[in-house]
Each structure stands twice: as structure tokens, then as C-alpha cells.
Tab-separated table of C-alpha atoms and ligand atoms in Angstrom:
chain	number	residue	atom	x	y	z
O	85	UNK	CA	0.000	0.000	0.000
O	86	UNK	CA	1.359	3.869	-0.793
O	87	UNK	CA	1.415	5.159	2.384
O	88	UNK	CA	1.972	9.267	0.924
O	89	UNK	CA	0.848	9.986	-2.292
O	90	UNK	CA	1.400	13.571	-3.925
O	91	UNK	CA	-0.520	14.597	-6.727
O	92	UNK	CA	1.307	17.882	-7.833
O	93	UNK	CA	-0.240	20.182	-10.367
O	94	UNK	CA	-4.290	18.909	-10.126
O	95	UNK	CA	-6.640	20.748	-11.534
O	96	UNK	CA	-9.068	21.084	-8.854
O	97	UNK	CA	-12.203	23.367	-9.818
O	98	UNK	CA	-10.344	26.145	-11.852
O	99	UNK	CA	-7.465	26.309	-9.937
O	100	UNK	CA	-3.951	24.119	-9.742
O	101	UNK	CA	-3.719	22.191	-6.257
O	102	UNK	CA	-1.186	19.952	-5.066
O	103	UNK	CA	-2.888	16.891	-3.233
O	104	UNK	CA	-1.134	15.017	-0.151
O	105	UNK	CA	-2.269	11.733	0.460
O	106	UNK	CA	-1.643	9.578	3.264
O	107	UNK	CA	-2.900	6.485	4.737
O	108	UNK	CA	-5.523	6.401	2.022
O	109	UNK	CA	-6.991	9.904	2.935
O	110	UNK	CA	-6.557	13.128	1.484
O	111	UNK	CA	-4.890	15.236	4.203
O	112	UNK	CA	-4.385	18.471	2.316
O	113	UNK	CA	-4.964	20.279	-0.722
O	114	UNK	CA	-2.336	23.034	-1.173
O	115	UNK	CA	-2.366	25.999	-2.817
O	116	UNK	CA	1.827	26.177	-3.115
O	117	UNK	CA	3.972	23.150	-3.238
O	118	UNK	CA	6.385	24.202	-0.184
O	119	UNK	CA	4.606	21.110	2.036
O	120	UNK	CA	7.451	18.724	3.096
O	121	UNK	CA	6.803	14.946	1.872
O	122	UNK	CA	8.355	11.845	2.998
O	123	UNK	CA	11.040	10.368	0.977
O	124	UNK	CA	8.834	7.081	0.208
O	125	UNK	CA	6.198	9.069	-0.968
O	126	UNK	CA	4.649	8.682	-4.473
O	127	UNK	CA	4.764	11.786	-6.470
O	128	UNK	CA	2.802	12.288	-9.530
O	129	UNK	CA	2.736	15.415	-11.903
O	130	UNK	CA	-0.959	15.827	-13.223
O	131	UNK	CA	0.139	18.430	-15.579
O	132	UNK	CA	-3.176	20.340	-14.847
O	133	UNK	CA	-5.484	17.538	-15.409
O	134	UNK	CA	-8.560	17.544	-13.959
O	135	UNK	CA	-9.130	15.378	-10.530
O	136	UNK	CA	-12.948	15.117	-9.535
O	137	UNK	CA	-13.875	12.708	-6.617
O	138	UNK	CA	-15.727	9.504	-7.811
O	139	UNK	CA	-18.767	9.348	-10.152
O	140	UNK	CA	-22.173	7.775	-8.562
O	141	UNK	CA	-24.068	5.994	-10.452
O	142	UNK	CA	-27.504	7.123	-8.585
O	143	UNK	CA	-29.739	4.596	-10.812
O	144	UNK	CA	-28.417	1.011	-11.734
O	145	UNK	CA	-30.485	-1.667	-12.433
O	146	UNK	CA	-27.129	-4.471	-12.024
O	147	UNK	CA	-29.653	-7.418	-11.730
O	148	UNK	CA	-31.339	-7.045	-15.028
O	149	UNK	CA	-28.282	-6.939	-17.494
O	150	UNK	CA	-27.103	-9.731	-20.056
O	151	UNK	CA	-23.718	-7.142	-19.464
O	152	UNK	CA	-21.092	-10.036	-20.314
O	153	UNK	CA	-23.448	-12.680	-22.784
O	154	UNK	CA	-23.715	-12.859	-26.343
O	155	UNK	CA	-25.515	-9.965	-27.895
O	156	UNK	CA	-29.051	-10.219	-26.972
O	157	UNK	CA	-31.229	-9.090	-29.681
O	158	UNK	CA	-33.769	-6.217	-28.543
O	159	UNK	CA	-37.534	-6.602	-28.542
O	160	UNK	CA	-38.900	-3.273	-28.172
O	161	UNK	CA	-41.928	-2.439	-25.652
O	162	UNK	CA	-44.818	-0.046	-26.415
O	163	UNK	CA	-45.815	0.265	-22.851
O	164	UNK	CA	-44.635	0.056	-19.516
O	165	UNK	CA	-47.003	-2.901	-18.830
O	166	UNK	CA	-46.199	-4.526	-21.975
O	167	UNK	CA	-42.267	-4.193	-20.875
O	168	UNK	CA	-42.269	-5.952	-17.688
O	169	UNK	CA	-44.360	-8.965	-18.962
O	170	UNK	CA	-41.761	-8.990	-21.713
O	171	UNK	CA	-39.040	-9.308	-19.168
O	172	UNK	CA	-40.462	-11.530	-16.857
O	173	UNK	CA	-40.885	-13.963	-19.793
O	174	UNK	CA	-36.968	-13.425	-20.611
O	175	UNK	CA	-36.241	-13.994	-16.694
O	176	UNK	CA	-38.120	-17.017	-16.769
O	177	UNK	CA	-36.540	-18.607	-19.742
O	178	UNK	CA	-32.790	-17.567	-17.965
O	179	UNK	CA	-31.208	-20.596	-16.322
O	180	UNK	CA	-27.773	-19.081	-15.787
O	181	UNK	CA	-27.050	-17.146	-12.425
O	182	UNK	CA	-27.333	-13.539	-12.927
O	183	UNK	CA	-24.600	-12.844	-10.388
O	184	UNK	CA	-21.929	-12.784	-12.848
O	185	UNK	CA	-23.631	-10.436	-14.846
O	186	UNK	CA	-23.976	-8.186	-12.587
O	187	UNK	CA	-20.447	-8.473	-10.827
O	188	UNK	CA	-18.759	-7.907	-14.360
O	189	UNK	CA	-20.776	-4.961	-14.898
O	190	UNK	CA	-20.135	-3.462	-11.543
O	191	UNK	CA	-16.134	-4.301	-11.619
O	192	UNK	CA	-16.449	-1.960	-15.471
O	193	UNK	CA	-18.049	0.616	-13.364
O	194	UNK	CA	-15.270	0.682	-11.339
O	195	UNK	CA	-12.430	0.419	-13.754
O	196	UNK	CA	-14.721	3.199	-14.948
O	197	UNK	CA	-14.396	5.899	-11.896
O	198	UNK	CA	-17.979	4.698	-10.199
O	199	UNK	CA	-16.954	4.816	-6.719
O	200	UNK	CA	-20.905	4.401	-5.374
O	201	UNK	CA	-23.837	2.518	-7.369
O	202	UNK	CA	-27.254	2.939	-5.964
O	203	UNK	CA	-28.627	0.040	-7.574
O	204	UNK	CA	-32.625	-1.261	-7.729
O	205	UNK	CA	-33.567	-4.930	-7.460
O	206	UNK	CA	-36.405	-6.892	-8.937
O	207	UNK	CA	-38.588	-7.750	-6.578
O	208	UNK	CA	-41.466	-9.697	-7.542
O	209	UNK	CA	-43.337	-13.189	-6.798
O	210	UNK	CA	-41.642	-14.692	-10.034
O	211	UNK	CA	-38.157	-13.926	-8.752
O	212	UNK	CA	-39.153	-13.353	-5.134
O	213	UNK	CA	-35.773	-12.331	-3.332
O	214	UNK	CA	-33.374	-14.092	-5.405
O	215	UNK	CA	-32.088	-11.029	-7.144
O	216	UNK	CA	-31.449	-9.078	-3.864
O	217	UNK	CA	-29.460	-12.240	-2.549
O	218	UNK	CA	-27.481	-12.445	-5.571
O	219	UNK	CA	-26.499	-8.032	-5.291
O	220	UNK	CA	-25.744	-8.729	-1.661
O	221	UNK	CA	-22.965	-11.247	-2.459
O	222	UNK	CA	-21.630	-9.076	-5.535
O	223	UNK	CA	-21.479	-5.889	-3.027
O	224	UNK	CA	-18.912	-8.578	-0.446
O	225	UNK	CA	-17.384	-9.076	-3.311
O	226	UNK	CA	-16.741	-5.141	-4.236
O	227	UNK	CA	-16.035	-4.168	-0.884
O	228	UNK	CA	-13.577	-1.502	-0.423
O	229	UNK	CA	-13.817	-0.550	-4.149
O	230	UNK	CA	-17.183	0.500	-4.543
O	231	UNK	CA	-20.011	1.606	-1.776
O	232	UNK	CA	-23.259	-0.396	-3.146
O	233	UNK	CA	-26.612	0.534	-2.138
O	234	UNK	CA	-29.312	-2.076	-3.163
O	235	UNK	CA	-33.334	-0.878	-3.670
O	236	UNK	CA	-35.824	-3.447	-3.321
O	237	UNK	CA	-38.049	-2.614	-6.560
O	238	UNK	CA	-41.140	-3.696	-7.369
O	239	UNK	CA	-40.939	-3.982	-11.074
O	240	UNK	CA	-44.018	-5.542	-11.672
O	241	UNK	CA	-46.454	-3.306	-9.265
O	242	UNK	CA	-47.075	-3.615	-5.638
O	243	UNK	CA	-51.161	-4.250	-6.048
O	244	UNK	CA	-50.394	-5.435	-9.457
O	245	UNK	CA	-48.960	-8.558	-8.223
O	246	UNK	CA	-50.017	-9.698	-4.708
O	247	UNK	CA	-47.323	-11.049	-2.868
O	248	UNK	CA	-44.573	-8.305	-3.472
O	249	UNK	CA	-45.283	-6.307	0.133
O	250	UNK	CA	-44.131	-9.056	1.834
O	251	UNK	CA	-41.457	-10.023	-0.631
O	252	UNK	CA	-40.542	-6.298	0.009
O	253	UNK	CA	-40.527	-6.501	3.620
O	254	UNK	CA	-38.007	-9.182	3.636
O	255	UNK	CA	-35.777	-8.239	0.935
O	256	UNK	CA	-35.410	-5.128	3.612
O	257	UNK	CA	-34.583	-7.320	6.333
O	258	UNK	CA	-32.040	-9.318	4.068
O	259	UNK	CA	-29.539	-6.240	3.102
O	260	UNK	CA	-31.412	-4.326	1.123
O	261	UNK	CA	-30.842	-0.171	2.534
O	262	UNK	CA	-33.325	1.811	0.369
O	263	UNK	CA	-37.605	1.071	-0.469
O	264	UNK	CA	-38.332	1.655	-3.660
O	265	UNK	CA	-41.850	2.362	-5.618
O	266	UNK	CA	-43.389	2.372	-9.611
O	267	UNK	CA	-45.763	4.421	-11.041
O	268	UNK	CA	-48.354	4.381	-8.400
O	269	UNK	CA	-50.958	5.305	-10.822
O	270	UNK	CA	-49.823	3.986	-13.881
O	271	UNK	CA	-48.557	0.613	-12.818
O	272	UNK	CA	-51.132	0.015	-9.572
O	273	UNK	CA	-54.100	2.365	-10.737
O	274	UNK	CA	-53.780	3.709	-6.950
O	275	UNK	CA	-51.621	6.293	-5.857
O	276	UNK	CA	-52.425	6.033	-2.261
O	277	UNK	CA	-52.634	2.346	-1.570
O	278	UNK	CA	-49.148	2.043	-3.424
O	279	UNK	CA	-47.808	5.011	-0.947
O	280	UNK	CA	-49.395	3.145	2.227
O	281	UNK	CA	-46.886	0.153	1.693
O	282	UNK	CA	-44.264	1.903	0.466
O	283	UNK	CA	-44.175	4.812	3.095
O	284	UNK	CA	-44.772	2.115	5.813
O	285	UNK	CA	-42.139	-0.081	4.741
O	286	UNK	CA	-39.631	2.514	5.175
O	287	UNK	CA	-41.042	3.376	8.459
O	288	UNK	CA	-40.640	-0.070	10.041
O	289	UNK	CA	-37.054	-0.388	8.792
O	290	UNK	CA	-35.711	3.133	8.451
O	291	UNK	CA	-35.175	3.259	5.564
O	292	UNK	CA	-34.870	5.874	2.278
O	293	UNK	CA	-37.267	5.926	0.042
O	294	UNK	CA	-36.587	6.169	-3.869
O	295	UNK	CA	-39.718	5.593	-6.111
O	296	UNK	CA	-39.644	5.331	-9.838
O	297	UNK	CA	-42.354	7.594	-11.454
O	298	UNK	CA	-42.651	7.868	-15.576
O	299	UNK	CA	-46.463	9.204	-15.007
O	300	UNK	CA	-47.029	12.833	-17.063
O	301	UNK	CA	-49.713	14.712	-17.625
O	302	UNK	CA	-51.555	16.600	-14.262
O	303	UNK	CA	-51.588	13.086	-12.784
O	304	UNK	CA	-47.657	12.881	-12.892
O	305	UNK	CA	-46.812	15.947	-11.371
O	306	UNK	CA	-50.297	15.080	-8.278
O	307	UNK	CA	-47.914	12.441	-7.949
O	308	UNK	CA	-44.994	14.126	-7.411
O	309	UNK	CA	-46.892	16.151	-4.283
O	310	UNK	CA	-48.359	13.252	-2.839
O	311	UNK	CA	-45.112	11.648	-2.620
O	312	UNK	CA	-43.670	15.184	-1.108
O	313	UNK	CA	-46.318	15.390	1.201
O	314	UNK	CA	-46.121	12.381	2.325
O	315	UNK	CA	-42.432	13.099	2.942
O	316	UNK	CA	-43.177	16.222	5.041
O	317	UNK	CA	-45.444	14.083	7.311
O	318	UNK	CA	-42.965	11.600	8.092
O	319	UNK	CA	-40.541	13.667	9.080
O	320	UNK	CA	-38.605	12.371	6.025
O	321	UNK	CA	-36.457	15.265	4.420
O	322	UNK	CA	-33.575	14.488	2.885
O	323	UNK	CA	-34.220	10.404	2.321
O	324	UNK	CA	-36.854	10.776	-0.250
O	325	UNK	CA	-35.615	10.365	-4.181
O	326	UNK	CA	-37.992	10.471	-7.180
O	327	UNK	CA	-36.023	8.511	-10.209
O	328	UNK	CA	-37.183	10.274	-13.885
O	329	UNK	CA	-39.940	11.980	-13.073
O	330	UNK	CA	-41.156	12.267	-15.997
O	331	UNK	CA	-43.556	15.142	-16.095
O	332	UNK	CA	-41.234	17.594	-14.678
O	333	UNK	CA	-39.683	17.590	-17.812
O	334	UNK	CA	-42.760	16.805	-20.061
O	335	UNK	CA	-44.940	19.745	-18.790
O	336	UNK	CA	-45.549	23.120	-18.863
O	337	UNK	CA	-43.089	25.176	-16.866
O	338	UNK	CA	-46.087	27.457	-15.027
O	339	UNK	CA	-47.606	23.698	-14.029
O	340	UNK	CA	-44.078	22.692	-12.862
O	341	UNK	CA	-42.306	25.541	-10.921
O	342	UNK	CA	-45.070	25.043	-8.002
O	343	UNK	CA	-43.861	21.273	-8.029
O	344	UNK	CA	-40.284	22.200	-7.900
O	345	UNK	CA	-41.243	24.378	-4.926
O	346	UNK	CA	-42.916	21.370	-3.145
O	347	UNK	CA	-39.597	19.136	-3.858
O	348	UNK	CA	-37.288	21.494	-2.208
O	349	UNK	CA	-39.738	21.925	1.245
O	350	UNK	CA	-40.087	18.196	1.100
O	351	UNK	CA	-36.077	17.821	0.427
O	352	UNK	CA	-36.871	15.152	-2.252
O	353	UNK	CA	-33.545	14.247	-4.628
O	354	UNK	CA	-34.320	13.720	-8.536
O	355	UNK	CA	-32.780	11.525	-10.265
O	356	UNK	CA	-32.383	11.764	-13.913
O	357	UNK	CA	-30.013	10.426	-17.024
O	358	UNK	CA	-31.432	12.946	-19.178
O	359	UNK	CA	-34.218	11.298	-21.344
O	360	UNK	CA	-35.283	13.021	-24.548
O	361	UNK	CA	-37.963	15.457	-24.286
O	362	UNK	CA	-38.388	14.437	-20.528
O	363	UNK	CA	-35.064	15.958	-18.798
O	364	UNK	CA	-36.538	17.831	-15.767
O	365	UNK	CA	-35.191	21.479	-15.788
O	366	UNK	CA	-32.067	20.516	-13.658
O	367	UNK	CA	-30.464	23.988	-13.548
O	368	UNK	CA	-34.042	25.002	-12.506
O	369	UNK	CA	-34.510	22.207	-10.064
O	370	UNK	CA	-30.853	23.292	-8.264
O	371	UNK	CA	-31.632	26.906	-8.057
O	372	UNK	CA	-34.577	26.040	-5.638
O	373	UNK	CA	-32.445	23.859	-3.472
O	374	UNK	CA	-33.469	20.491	-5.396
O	375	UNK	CA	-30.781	18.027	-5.111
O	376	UNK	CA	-30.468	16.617	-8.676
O	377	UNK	CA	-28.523	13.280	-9.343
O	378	UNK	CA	-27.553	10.933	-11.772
O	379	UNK	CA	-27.371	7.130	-13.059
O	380	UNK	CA	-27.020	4.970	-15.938
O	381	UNK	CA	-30.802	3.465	-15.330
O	382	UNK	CA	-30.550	-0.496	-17.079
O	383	UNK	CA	-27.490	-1.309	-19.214
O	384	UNK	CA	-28.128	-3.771	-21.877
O	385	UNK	CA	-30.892	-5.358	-20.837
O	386	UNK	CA	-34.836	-6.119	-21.647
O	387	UNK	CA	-35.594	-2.377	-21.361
O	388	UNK	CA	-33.111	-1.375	-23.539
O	389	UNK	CA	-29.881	-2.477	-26.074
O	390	UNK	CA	-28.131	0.703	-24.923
O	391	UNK	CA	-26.089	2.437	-21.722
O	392	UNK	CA	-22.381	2.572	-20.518
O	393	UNK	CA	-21.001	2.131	-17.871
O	394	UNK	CA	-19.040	4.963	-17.262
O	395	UNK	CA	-20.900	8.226	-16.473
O	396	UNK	CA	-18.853	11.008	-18.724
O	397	UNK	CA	-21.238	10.206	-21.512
O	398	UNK	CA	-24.150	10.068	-19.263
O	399	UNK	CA	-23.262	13.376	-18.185
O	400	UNK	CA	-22.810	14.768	-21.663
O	401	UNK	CA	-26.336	13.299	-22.545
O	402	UNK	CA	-27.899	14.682	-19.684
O	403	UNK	CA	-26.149	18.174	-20.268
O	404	UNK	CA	-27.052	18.026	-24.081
O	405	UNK	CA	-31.140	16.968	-23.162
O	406	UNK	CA	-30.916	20.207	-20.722
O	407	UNK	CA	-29.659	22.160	-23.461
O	408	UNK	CA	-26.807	23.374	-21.734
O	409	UNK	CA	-24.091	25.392	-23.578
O	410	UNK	CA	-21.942	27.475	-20.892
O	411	UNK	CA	-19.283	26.286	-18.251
O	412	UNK	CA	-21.757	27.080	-15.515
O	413	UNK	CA	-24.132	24.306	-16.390
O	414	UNK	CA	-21.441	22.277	-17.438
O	415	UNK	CA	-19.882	22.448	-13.764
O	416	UNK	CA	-23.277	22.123	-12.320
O	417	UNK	CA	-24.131	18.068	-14.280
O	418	UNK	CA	-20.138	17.461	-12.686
O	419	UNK	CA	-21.613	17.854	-9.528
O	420	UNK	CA	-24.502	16.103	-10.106
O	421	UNK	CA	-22.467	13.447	-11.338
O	422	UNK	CA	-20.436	12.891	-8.414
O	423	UNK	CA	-20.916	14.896	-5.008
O	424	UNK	CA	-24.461	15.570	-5.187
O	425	UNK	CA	-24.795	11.766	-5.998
O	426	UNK	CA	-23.225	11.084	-2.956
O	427	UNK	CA	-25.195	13.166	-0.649
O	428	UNK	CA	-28.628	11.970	-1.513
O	429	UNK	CA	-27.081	8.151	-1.231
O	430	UNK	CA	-25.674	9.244	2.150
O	431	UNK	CA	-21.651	8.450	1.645
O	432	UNK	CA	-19.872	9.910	4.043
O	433	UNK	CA	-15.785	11.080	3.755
O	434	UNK	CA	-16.679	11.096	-0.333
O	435	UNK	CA	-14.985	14.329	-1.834
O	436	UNK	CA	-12.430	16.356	-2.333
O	437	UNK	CA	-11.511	17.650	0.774
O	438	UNK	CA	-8.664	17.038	3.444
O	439	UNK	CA	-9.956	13.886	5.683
O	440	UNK	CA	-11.991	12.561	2.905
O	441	UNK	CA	-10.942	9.298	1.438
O	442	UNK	CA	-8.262	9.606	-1.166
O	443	UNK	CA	-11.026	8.274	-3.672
O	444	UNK	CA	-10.048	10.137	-6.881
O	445	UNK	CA	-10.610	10.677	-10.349
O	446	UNK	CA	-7.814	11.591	-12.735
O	447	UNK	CA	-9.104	12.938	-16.224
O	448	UNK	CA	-7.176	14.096	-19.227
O	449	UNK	CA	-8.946	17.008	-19.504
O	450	UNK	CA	-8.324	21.037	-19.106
O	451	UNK	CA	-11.434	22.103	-17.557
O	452	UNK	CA	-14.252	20.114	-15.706
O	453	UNK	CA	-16.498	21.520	-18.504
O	454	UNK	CA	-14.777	20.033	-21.262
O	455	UNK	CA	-14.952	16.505	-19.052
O	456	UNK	CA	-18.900	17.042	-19.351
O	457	UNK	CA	-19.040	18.163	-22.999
O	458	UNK	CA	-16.140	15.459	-23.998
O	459	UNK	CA	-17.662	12.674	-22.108
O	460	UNK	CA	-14.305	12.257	-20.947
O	461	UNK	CA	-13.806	9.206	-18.842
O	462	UNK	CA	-10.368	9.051	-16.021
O	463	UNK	CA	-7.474	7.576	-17.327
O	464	UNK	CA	-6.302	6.776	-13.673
O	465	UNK	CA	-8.578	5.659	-10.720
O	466	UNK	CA	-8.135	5.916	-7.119
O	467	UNK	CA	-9.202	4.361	-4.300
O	468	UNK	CA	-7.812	4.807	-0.909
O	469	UNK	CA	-4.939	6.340	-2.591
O	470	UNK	CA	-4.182	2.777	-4.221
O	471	UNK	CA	-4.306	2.628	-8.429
O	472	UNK	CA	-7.398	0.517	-9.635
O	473	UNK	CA	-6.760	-1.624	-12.957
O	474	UNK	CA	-8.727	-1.590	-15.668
O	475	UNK	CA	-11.168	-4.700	-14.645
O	476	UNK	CA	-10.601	-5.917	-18.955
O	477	UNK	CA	-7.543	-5.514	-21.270
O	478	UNK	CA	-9.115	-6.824	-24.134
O	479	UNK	CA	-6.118	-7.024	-26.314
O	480	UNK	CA	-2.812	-7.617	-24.406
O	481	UNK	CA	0.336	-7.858	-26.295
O	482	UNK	CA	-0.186	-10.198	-29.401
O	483	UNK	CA	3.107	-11.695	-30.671
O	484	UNK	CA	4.526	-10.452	-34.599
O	485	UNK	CA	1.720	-7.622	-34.206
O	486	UNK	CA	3.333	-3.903	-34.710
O	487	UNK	CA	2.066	-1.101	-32.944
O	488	UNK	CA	1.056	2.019	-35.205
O	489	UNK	CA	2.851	5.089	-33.568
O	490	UNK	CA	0.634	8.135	-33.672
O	491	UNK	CA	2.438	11.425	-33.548
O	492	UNK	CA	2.142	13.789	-30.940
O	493	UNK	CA	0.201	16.626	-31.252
P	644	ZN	ZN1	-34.796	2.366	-13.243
């Protein structure tokens, strides 16, 4: 293990920083570079790259992808409804374990910068708990390199398919942190039965709330203050998380801003990748004291043939869906990309600060605007001060090959 590491020459915000590392935590950030180091310490001149603290990956859905199989030819949905039938019939047909799916795809993440996944699990009376054990044993395996949080989910309904409250109730007692929720009206045709279990399942285990919601129309956004009254109630500020919503970013602006308003008294998060036509108005959103946040939703999977896992493209996409243009906004989707992430998923000691852990992103970049509009991904990982590999060299040396030398620019 490095015991002192010394980035020299970081780009940190706008400005060039020196970083001290020791014992796997960051335990200064210097203006000047007069600081004394030990001679064992590891010295590195960033050149003025840019160093941002991990990405988190707010919105995973690890249990669902055929990340690491064949090419799986898409079928594509028309409806929600129609979607999750689909899948269940794909589930059912699966005989491998889905555990190394989702392990590979978490160990990319990594490799990728990721340093927290907030991921949802199926729960459902076809797969019952199985998915939750199977995230559980991936998140032992990932220890120390990545903080997992796991959602119970209740892809196919709550009403909709009798059985799941219970199912949810124990995938909560069986290392699952967060509750999570679907379209109460669109999926279980009642908004406030769907709260009930939801809401009270959090209450008898403590735990955060985060509830899928693609509604629109008047009915999506009545949605949206249900779930933020509901919040204020509680006493539940700060744990709450709506992933998409949807109509925030499919409505009119005079229907929304009173919504937005609602959010930030509740303190409910948002979580969006930046869907076409239905990015809520994140700069908007922030301004009113919104936390907004971000994830790669499913990768590869029944829902969809596309997604990465690294989140510089998801940040350019949801930058480019909130037509942003300026360095403001661009600095603004970097946050949401990383610290905000980790403040709604409740990591503590994540950021760039002395006494955080020396969890850090290297990027080849000038500015943490062009690592937005570049999609730029790090070209050296950190954790605890200690390099991460790249989890997949796909080509390692291959004998009587030669090597095409590019000139430098
Ligand atoms: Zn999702």
C-alpha cells in the first residue's frame, strides 16, 4: 500500500492544487507546493489535469443486465405494462445465475471511476428475493472498491402482483438499505394504496425511500406532491428520491415551478439520465435547493440495447437533453455526477476535501467543462490512494503484431 501519495499540479475546480495523500486519505490540498513529503512518498505530476472525486451511479439496475453474454437481440416495448411482462418472460426462460452479470458490470463501473452505485432490485413473486441475494454477495465481493446501495423494486407493481409487500418486507430485512416504488398510478391504478406500503415499509425499517415515477400529464406531477407530502409528514427530508420523473420535464413550466417548490420543502432528490424530451429542468430544479442526481438506469438489458457504464457520456447526454451550452451548467451536471450523488445516497468522507478518502478521479482534460461536454472518462482511478486496474484488457500484447505510432500533437 502507498502510504503518501502527492498529486502535484491537479486541476481542482479552476485552480492548480497539489494533493497530499496519506494512509488512504486526502490530508491536504495546497495551494503552493512548499509542504514537506516523505522520501517514500509517491509523487505524480498531473500536468493540470482535472481530478474530480468519484462518479455515482444514482440509478443502476445491475440485476437485469445480459452485461457479459452474447448480444441479446432487442424486442422493443410499447408500454410500460407490456415491458415488464416482456421481461419476466426473458427472466423465466434464464437458467444461468445472474450474479456474474452483474459483478462484471459493476467491476467496469469501477475500472470506470464509479466509486458508489445505488442500484434497484427486482422484486417480484416470479423472482421473489433471489435477485437481492445475488447483489448482496456481488457488493462482499466489491467491498472496499465501490459503496453499493441495493433498492428493493417492485418492477411488476405492488397491487399489481399480490405477494410483493411481503417479498418487500423481507428483501429489507435481508440487506437491502433503500424502499423503492413504480408508477403508483400507472402501474397500480392507486396512488395512495401504493404510498401506504411503500411509506410504511420505510417506516418499520428506516429506511430511504426512492420511487420510480414515468407518469405525465396533471396526474404525474399530483404524484410528485403526494409523494412530497407524504415526505413532510414523516418527518422524512432528505431520504426521499424520485427517479425520472417524468412530467417535470414533459410539462408546462407554469404547471411545474409550483412542483419544484414542493420538492425542495419536502427535500426530495431527482434523479435523472437525461431522457429526450423528458429531462426535468435541472439547472431550474438546483436553483430552488433540489438536489439533482444521476445514473445509468438499465445497461443492456430487456428495457433497452443501450447504456455505458461509465458516467462522462451520461453526463454529456444529460447536459445536451438540458440544453446546456456554458461552463456554468457544465460544472453544475459534474456535480450532479459525483458529489451531489453522494449526498442523496448518504456516503460519508466522499470528496475532495482534506480527511476525505483519497477516492479520486484523474481525467485528461483542461477544464471540468470540457470533461462534461467530452464525455471524458479518467485515465487513472483511485481508491484509498491505491491505483485501480482496468477490470478488462481486451487485447494484451499479441506476438509479430506492430504497434502504429501516432504522432504527438
Ligand atoms: Zn430504473
Amino acid at each position: 500500500m502507498t502510504d503518501y501519495l502527492l498529486l502535484r499540479n491537479a486541476r481542482v475546480g479552476g485552480a492548480l492544487r497539489h494533493i497530499h495523500c496519506r494512509d488512504g486519505v486526502i490530508l491536504a490540498i495546497d495551494t503552493d507546493d512548499s509542504r514537506e513529503v516523505p522520501e517514500s512518498a509517491v509523487v505524480l505530476d498531473l500536468a493540470g489535469r482535472v481530478v474530480l472525486p468519484p462518479f455515482v451511479n444514482g440509478h443502476a439496475h445491475l440485476d437485469k443486465t445480459f452485461w457479459s453474454m452474447p448480444w441479446q437481440k432487442h424486442l422493443p416495448g410499447t408500454s410500460i405494462r407490456q415491458c415488464v411482462d416482456r421481461e419476466r418472460s426473458i427472466r423465466a426462460a434464464m437458467t444461468e445465475p445472474q450474479w456474474p452479470r452483474a459483478l462484471a458490470l459493476a467491476q467496469r463501473m469501477v475500472a470506470a471511476g464509479v466509486g458508489v452505485i445505488r442500484s434497484h432490485v427486482d422484486v417480484d413473486t416470479l423472482v421473489g428475493v433471489t435477485g437481492v441475494e445475488a447483489l448482496v454477495a456481488v457488493r462482499e465481493r466489491l467491498a472496499g472498491l465501490v459503496d453499493m446501495q441495493l433498492v428493493a423494486f417492485p418492477q411488476s407493481g405492488i397491487l399489481a402482483d399480490r405477494g410483493v409487500a411481503e417479498l418487500l418486507d423481507e428483501a429489507l430485512g435481508g440487506g437491502v438499505d433503500v424502499i423503492g416504488g413504480l408508477d403508483p398510478l400507472g402501474i397500480d391504478g392507486n396512488v395512495e394504496a401504493h404510498l401506504d406500503v411503500v411509506f410504511g415499509l420505510a417506516g418499520k425499517h428506516g429506511a430511504p425511500v426512492d420511487i420510480h415515477l414515468h407518469d405525465t400529464g396533471p396526474e404525474g406531477l399530483d404524484e410528485i406532491r403526494q409523494i412530497c407530502d407524504r415526505t413532510i409528514a414523516l418527518g422524512m427530508q432528505d431520504a426521499v428520491t424520485i427517479s425520472h420523473a417524468y412530467a417535470l420535464g414533459a410539462e408546462h413550466l407554469d404547471a411545474v415551478r409550483p412542483v419544484i417548490d414542493r420538492l425542495a420543502e419536502a427535500g426530495v432528490s431527482i434523479m435523472t439520465d437525461g431522457p429526450v424530451g423528458m429531462t426535468p429542468p435541472v439547472r431550474l430544479l438546483h436553483e430552488a435547493g433540489v438536489v439533482v442526481l444521476s445514473g445509468s438506469d438499465g445497461i443492456r438489458d430487456a428495457w433497452s440495447p443501450y447504456g455505458v457504464p461509465q458516467m462522462g457520456p451520461i453526463a454529456t447526454q444529460l447536459a445536451y437533453q438540458s440544453k446546456m451550452y456554458d461552463d456554468d451548467d457544465f460544472e453544475l451536471v459534474a456535480d450532479v455526477v459525483t458529489i451531489h450523488g453522494s449526498r442523496v445516497v448518504g456516503i460519508a468522507g466522499h470528496g475532495l476535501e482534506p480527511g476525505c478518502r483519497a477516492d479520486l478521479n484523474v481525467l485528461d482534460a483542461t477544464a471540468v467543462a470540457e470533461v462534461v461536454a467530452e464525455a471524458i472518462s479518467p485515465s487513472l482511478v483511485l481508491r484509498g490512494g491505491r491505483r485501480v486496474q482496468a477490470a478488462v484488457d481486451p487485447w494484451p500484447a499479441i506476438t509479430g503484431l506492430a504497434d502504429v505510432r501516432l504522432a504527438q500533437a
